[in-house]
Amino acid sequence: MTTWNAQFYDSHHSFNTAYGKSLISWLTPLKTEIICDVGCGTGDLTQDIAELAGQVVGVDSSVSMIEEAKQKYPALEFQVRDIRELNYQDEFDAIFSNAALHWVKDAEKAAKSMYASLKPGGRLVVEFGGENNIRQIVQGINDALDRFGYSQNKANNPWYFPSVAQYCNILERQGFVVRDVAYFNRPTELEDGEAGLRNWITMFGEVFFEEVPTEIYEQMILSIEDQMKPVLFSNGSWFADYRRLRIRGEKSS
Ligand code: BEZ
């Protein structure tokens, strides 16, 4: 299971939040509304939504992320909750989620829990990694696991990157009406220059390297960097091959 280092996330991976701001334009919060930010991380977008909405609640399954969010934004409400079991009933005018749902393999359960949490007619606005998101990075990690004799660790892949059809079907099965969909490449410049890819892998891909001794891990990272450099490195920066799936839907009224 991935455990989160909230401070490292904030100091080295703030691009997720920066890109998430454009998703708020799909949400169009109103001053009369109560909104839930699902997978809120350290709360930066929750704060942006709070400036536009009547009330907002940020939820995340990571205790360290929620602790950090509470410290940064003490006036806002944050709660540790699992997306698959939000345990709200007809509570929110809208649910917003940025860069979180690709961590939830049980997408049916997540959709069911979000559906229950919305008021009738409530809006769902979500963005996360779609089919073939970070395909090159995953390939690079898998190839290194094969080369170094850790092929079995490929099964630790923690991510779920569905196609448009797969995710829309899941939402529709729960009763959502899907209104808008976008599926697009978004090459994303990683922070920290030369160290960008290794820092990204350390932050997000730790589970691939379970039981790998530190010195072997170091060699694997060097080998991944060598393989990926011609594809994902240019002008002193690494670019992750992100591909986003953005959906706006509604709970039937
Ligand atoms: C993403 O935002 O697409 C992502 C972030 C971390 C790990 C995997 C995917």
Tab-separated table of C-alpha atoms and ligand atoms in Angstrom, residues 4 15-16 99-100 102-103 128-130 133-134 159 161 186 200 204-205 242-244, ligand 1:
chain	number	residue	atom	x	y	z
A	4	TRP	CA	2.093	9.366	1.610
A	15	PHE	CA	1.946	20.426	-10.513
A	16	ASN	CA	-1.035	18.181	-9.735
A	99	ALA	CA	-5.881	13.019	-9.575
A	100	ALA	CA	-7.248	10.553	-7.031
A	102	HIS	CA	-6.698	6.187	-10.490
A	103	TRP	CA	-5.659	4.931	-7.037
A	128	PHE	CA	-7.677	11.246	-13.209
A	129	GLY	CA	-5.359	9.097	-15.308
A	130	GLY	CA	-7.131	7.448	-18.248
A	133	ASN	CA	-1.678	7.129	-18.659
A	134	ILE	CA	2.095	7.061	-17.925
A	159	TRP	CA	-2.986	2.117	-10.509
A	161	PHE	CA	-6.331	3.745	-15.756
A	186	ARG	CA	-1.035	16.157	-20.908
A	200	TRP	CA	8.377	10.884	-8.934
A	204	PHE	CA	4.309	7.362	-6.225
A	205	GLY	CA	5.822	4.037	-7.307
A	242	TYR	CA	0.165	11.796	-18.433
A	243	ARG	CA	-3.136	11.159	-20.221
A	244	ARG	CA	-6.185	12.539	-18.460
B	1	BEZ	C1	-1.462	10.832	-12.289
B	1	BEZ	O1	-1.797	11.918	-11.802
B	1	BEZ	O2	-1.807	10.474	-13.407
B	1	BEZ	C2	-0.640	9.902	-11.483
B	1	BEZ	C3	0.013	10.377	-10.380
B	1	BEZ	C4	0.747	9.497	-9.621
B	1	BEZ	C5	0.837	8.187	-9.979
B	1	BEZ	C6	0.188	7.716	-11.088
B	1	BEZ	C7	-0.551	8.589	-11.852
